[in-house]
PDB file of N, CA and C in Angstrom:
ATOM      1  N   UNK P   1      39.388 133.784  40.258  1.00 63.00           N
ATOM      2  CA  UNK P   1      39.113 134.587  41.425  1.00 63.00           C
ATOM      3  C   UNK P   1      40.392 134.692  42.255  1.00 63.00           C
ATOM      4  N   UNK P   2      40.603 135.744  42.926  1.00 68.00           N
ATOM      5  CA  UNK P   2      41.976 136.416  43.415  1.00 68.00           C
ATOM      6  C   UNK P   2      41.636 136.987  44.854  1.00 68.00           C
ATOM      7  N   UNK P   3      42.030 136.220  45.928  1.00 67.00           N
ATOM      8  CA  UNK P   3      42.195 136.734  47.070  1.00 67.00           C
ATOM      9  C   UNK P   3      43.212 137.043  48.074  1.00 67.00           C
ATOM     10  N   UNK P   4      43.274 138.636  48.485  1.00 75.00           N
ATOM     11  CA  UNK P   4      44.736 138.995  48.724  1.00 75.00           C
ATOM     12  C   UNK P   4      45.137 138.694  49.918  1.00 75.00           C
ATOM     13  N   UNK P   5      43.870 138.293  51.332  1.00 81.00           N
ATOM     14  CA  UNK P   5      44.529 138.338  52.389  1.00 81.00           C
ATOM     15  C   UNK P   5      43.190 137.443  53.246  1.00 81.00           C
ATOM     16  N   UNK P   6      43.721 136.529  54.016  1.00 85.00           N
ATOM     17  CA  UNK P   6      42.610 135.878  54.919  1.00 85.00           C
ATOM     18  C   UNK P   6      43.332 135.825  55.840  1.00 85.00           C
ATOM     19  N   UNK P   7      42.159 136.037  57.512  1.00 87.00           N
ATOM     20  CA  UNK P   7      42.315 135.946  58.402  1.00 87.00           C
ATOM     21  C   UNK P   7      41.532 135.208  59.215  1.00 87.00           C
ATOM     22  N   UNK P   8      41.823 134.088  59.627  1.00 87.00           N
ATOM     23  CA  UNK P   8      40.943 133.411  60.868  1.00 87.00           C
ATOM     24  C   UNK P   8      41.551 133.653  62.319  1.00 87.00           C
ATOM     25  N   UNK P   9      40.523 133.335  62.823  1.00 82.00           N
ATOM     26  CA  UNK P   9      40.438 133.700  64.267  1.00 82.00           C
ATOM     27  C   UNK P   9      39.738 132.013  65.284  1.00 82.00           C
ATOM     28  N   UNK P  10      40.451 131.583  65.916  1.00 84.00           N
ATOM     29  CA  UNK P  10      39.439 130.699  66.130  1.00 84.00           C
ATOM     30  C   UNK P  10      40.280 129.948  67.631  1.00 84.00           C
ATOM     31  N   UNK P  11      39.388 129.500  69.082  1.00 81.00           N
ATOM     32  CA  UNK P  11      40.118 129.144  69.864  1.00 81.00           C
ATOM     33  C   UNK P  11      39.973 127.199  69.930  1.00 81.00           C
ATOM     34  N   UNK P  12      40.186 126.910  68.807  1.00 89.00           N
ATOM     35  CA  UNK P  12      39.738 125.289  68.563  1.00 89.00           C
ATOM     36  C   UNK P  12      40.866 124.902  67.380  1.00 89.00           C
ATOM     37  N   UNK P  13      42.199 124.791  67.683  1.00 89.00           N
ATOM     38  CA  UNK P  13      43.060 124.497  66.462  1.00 89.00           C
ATOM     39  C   UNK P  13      43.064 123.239  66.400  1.00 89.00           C
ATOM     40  N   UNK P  14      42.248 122.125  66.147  1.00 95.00           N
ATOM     41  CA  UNK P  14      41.928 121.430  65.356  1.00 95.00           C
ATOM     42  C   UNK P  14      41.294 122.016  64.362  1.00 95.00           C
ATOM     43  N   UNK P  15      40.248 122.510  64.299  1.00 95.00           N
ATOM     44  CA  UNK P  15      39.502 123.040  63.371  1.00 95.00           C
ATOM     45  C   UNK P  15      40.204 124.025  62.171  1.00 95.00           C
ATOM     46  N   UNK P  16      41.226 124.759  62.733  1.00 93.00           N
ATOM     47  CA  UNK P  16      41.998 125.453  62.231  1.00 93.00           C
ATOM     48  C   UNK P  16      43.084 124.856  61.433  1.00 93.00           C
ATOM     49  N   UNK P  17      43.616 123.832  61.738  1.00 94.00           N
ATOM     50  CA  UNK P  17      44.448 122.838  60.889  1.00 94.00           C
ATOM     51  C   UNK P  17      43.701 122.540  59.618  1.00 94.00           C
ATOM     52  N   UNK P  18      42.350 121.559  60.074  1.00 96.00           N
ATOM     53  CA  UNK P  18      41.840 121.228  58.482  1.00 96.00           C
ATOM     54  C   UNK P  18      41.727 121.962  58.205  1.00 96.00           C
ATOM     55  N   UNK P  19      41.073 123.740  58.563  1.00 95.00           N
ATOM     56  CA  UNK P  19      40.523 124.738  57.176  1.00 95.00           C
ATOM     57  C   UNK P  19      41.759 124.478  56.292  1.00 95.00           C
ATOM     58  N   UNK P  20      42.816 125.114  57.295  1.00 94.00           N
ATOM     59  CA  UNK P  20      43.765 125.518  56.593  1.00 94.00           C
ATOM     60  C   UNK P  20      44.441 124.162  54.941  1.00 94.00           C
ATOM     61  N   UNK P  21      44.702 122.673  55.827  1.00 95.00           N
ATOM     62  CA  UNK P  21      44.609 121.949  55.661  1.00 95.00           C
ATOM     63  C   UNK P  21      43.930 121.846  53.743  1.00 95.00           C
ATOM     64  N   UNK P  22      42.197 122.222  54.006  1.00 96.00           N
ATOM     65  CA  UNK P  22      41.871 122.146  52.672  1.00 96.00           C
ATOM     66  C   UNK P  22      41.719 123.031  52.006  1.00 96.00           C
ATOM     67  N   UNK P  23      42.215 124.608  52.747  1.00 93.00           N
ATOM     68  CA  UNK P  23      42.695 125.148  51.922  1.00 93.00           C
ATOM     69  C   UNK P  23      43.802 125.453  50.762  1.00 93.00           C
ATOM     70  N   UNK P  24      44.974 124.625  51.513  1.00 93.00           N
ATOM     71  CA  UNK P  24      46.287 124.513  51.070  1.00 93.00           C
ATOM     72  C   UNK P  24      46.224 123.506  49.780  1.00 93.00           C
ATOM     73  N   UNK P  25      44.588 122.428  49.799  1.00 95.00           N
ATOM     74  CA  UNK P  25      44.908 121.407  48.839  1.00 95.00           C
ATOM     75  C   UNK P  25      44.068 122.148  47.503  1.00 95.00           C
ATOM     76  N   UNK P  26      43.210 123.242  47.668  1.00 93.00           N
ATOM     77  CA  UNK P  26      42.485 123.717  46.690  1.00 93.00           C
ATOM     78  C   UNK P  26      42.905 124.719  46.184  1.00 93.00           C
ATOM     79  N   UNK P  27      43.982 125.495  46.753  1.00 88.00           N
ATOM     80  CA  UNK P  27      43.930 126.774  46.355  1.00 88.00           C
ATOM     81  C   UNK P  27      45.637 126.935  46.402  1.00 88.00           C
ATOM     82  N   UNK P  28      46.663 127.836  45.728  1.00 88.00           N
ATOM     83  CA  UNK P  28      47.979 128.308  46.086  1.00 88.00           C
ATOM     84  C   UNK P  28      47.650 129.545  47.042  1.00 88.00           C
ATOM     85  N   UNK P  29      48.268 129.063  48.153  1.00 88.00           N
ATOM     86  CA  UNK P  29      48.680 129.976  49.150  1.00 88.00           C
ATOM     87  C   UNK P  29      49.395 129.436  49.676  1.00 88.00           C
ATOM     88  N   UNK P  30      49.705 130.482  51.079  1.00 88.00           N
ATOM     89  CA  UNK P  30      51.079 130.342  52.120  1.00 88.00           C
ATOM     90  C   UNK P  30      50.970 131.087  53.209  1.00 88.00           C
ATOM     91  N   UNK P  31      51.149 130.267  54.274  1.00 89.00           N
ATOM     92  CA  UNK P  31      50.851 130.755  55.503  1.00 89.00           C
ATOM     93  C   UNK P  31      51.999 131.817  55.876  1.00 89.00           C
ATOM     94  N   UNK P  32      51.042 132.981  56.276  1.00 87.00           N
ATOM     95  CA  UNK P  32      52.071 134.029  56.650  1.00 87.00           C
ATOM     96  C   UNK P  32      52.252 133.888  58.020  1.00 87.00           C
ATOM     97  N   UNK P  33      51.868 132.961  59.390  1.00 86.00           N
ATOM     98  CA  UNK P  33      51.616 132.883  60.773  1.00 86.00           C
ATOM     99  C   UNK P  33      50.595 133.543  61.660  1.00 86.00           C
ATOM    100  N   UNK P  34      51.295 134.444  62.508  1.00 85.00           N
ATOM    101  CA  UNK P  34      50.526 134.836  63.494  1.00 85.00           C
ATOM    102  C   UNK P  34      50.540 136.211  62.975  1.00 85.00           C
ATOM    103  N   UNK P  35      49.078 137.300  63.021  1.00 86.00           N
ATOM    104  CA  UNK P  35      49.320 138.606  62.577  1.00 86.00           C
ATOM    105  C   UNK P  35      49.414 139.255  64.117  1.00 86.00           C
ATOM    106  N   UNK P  36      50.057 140.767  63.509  1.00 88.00           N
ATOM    107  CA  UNK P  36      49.820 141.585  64.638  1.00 88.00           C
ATOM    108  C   UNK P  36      49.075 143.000  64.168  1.00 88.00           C
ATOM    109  N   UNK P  37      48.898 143.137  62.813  1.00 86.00           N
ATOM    110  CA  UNK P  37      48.269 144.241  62.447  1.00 86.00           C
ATOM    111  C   UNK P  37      47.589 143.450  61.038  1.00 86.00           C
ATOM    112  N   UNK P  38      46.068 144.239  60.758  1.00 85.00           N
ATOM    113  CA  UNK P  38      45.705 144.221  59.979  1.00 85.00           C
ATOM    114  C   UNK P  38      44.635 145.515  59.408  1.00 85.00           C
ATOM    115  N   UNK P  39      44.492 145.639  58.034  1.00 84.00           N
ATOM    116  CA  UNK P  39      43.770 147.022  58.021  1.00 84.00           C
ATOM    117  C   UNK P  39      44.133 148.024  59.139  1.00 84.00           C
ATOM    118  N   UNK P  40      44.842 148.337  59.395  1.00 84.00           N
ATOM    119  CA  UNK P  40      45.118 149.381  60.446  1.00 84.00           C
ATOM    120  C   UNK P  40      44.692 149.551  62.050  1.00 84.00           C
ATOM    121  N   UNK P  41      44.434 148.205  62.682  1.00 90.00           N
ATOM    122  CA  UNK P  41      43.888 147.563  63.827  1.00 90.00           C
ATOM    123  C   UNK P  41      44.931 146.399  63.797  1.00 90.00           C
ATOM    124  N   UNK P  42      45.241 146.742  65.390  1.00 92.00           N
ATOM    125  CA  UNK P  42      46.163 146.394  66.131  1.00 92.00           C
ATOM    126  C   UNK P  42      45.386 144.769  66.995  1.00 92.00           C
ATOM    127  N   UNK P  43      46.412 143.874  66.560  1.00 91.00           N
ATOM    128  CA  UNK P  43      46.055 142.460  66.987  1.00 91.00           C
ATOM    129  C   UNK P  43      46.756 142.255  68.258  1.00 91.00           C
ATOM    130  N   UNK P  44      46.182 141.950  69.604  1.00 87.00           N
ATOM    131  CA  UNK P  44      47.214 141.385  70.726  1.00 87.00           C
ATOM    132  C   UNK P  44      46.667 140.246  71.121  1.00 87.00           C
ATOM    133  N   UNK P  45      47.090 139.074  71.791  1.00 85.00           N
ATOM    134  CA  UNK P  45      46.621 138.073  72.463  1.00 85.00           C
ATOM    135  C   UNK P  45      47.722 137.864  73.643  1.00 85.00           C
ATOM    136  N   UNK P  46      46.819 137.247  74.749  1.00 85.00           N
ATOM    137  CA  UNK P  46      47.063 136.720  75.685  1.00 85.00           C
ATOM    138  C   UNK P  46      46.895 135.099  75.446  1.00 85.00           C
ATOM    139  N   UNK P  47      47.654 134.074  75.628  1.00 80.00           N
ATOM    140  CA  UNK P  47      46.780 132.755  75.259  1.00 80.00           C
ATOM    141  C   UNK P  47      46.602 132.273  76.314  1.00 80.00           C
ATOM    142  N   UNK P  48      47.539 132.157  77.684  1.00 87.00           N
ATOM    143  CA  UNK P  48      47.417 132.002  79.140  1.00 87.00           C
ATOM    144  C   UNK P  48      46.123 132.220  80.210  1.00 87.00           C
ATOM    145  N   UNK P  49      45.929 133.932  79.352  1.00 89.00           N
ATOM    146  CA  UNK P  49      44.310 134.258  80.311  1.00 89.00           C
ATOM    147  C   UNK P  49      43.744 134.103  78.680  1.00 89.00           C
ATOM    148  N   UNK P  50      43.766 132.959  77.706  1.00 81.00           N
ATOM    149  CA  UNK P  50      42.636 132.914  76.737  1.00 81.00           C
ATOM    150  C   UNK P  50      41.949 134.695  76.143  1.00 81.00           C
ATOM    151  N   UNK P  51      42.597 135.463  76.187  1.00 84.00           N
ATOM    152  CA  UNK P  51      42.559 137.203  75.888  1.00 84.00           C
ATOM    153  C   UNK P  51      42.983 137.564  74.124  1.00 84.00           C
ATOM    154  N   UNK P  52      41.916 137.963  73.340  1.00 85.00           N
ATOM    155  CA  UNK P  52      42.346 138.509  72.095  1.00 85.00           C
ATOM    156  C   UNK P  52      41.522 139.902  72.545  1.00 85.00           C
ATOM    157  N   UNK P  53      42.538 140.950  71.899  1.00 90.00           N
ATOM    158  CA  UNK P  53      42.001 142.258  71.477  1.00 90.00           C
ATOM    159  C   UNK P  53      42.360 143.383  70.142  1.00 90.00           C
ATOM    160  N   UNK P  54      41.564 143.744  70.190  1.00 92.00           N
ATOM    161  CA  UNK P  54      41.640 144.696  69.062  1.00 92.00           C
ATOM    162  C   UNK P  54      42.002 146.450  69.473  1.00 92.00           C
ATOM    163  N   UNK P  55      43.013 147.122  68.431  1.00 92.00           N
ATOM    164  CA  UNK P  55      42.688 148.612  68.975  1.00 92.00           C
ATOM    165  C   UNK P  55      43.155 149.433  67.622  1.00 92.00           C
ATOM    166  N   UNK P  56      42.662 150.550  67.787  1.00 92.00           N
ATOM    167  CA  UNK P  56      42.975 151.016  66.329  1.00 92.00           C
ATOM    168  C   UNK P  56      43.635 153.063  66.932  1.00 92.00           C
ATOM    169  N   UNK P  57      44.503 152.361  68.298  1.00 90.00           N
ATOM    170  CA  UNK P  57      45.169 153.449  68.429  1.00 90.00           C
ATOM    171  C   UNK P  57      45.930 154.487  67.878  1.00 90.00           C
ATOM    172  N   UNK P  58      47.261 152.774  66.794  1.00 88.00           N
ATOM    173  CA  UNK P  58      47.740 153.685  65.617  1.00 88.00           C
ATOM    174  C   UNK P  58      46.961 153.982  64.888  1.00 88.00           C
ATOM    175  N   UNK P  59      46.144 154.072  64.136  1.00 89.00           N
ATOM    176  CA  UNK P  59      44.891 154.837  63.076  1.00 89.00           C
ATOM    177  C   UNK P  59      45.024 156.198  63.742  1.00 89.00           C
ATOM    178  N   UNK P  60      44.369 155.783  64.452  1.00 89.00           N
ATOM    179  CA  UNK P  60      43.714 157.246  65.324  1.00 89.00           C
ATOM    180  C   UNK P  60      45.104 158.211  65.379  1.00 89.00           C
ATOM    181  N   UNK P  61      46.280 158.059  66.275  1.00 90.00           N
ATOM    182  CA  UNK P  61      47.232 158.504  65.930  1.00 90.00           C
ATOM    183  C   UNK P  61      47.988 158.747  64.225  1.00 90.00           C
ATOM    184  N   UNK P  62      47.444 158.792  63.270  1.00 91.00           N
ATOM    185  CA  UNK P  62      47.952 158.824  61.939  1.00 91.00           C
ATOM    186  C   UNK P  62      46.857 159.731  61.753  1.00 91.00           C
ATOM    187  N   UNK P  63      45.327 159.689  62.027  1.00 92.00           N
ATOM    188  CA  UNK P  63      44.729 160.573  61.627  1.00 92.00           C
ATOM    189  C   UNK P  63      44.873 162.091  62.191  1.00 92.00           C
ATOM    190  N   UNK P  64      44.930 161.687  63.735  1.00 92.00           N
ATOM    191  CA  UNK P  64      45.448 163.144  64.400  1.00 92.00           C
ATOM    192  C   UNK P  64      46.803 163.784  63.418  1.00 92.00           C
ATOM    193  N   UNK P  65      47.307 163.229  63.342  1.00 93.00           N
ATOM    194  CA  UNK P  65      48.844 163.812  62.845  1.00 93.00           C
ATOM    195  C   UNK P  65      48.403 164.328  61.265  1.00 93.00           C
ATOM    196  N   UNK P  66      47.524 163.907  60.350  1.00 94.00           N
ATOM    197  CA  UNK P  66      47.270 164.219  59.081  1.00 94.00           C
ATOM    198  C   UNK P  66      46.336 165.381  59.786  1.00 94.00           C
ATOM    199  N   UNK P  67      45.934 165.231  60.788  1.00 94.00           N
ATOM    200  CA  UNK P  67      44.819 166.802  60.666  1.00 94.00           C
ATOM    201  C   UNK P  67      45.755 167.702  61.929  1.00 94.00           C
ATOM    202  N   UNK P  68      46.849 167.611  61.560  1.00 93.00           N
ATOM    203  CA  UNK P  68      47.928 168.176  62.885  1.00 93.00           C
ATOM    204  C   UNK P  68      46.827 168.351  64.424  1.00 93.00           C
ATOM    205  N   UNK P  69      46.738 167.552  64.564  1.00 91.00           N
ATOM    206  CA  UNK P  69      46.241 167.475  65.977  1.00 91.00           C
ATOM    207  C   UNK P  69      46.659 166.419  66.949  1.00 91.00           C
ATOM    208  N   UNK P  70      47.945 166.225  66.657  1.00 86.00           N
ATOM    209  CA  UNK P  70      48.910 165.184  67.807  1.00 86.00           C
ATOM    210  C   UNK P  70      48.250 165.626  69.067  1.00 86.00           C
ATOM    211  N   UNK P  71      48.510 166.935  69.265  1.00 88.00           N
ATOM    212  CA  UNK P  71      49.055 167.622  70.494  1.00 88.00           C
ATOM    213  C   UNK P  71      47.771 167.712  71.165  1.00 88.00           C
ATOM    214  N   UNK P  72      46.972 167.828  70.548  1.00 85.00           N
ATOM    215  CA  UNK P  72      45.896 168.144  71.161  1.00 85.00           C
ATOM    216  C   UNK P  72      45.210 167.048  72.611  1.00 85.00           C
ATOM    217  N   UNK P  73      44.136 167.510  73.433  1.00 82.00           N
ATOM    218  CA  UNK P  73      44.085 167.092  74.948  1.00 82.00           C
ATOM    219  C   UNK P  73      43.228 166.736  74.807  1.00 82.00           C
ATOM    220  N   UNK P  74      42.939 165.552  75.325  1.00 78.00           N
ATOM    221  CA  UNK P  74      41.260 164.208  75.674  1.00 78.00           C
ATOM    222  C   UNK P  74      40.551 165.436  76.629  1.00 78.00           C
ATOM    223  N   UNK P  75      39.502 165.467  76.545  1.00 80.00           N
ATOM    224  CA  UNK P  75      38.851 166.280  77.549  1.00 80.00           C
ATOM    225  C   UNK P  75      37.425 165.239  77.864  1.00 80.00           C
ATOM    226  N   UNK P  76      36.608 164.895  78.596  1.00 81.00           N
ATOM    227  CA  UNK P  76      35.542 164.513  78.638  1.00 81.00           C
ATOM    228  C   UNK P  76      34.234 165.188  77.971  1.00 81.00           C
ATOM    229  N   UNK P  77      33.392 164.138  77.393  1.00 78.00           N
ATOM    230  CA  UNK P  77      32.479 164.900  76.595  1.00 78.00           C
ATOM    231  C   UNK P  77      30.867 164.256  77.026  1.00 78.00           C
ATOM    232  N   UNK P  78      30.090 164.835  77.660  1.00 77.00           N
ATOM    233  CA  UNK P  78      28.694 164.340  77.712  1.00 77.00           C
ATOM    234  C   UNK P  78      28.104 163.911  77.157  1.00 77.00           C
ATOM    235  N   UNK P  79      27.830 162.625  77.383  1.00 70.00           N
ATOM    236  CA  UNK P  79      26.815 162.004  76.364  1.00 70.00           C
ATOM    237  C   UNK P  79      24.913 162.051  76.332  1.00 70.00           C
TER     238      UNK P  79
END
C-alpha cells in the first residue's frame, strides 16, 4: 500500500510527536514540515491568537482565468 501525502492538523503537539513518532517506526517516510498549500487551498496560521485558516482564493483565481473571466466584477447576489 502507497501513500502520497498526509496531513495532520492538531493543537496538542505531544500527540503529534508520537503519531508521527510511530509513524516514522512503521512506515518509510519524511517529514516535509509546515504546509502552506495543499490540493489547491491555501494554509495560514496565526499561533499567538491560536488562528488556522483555509482559502481557496488561488483556485478560484485559476478558474476565472481558464474561463477568461479575471476581469470580471463581484456584484451582490440575493439569496
Amino acid at each position: 500500500m502507497c501513500v502520497d501525502d498526509i496531513l495532520f492538523a492538531t493543537n496538542d503537539l505531544g500527540l503529534l510527536h508520537e503519531t508521527k513518532k510511530f509513524l516514522f517506526s512503521n512506515f518509510e517516510m519524511k517529514d516535509m514540515g509546515e504546509v502552506s498549500y495543499v490540493i489547491w487551498i491555501e494554509i495560514f496560521h496565526n499561533r499567538s491568537q491560536g488562528l488556522l485558516g483555509l482559502s481557496q482564493k488561488t483556485y478560484i483565481n485559476k478558474v476565472l482565468e481558464r474561463l477568461r473571466m479575471e476581469r470580471c466584477l463581484a456584484s451582490p447576489v440575493p439569496i
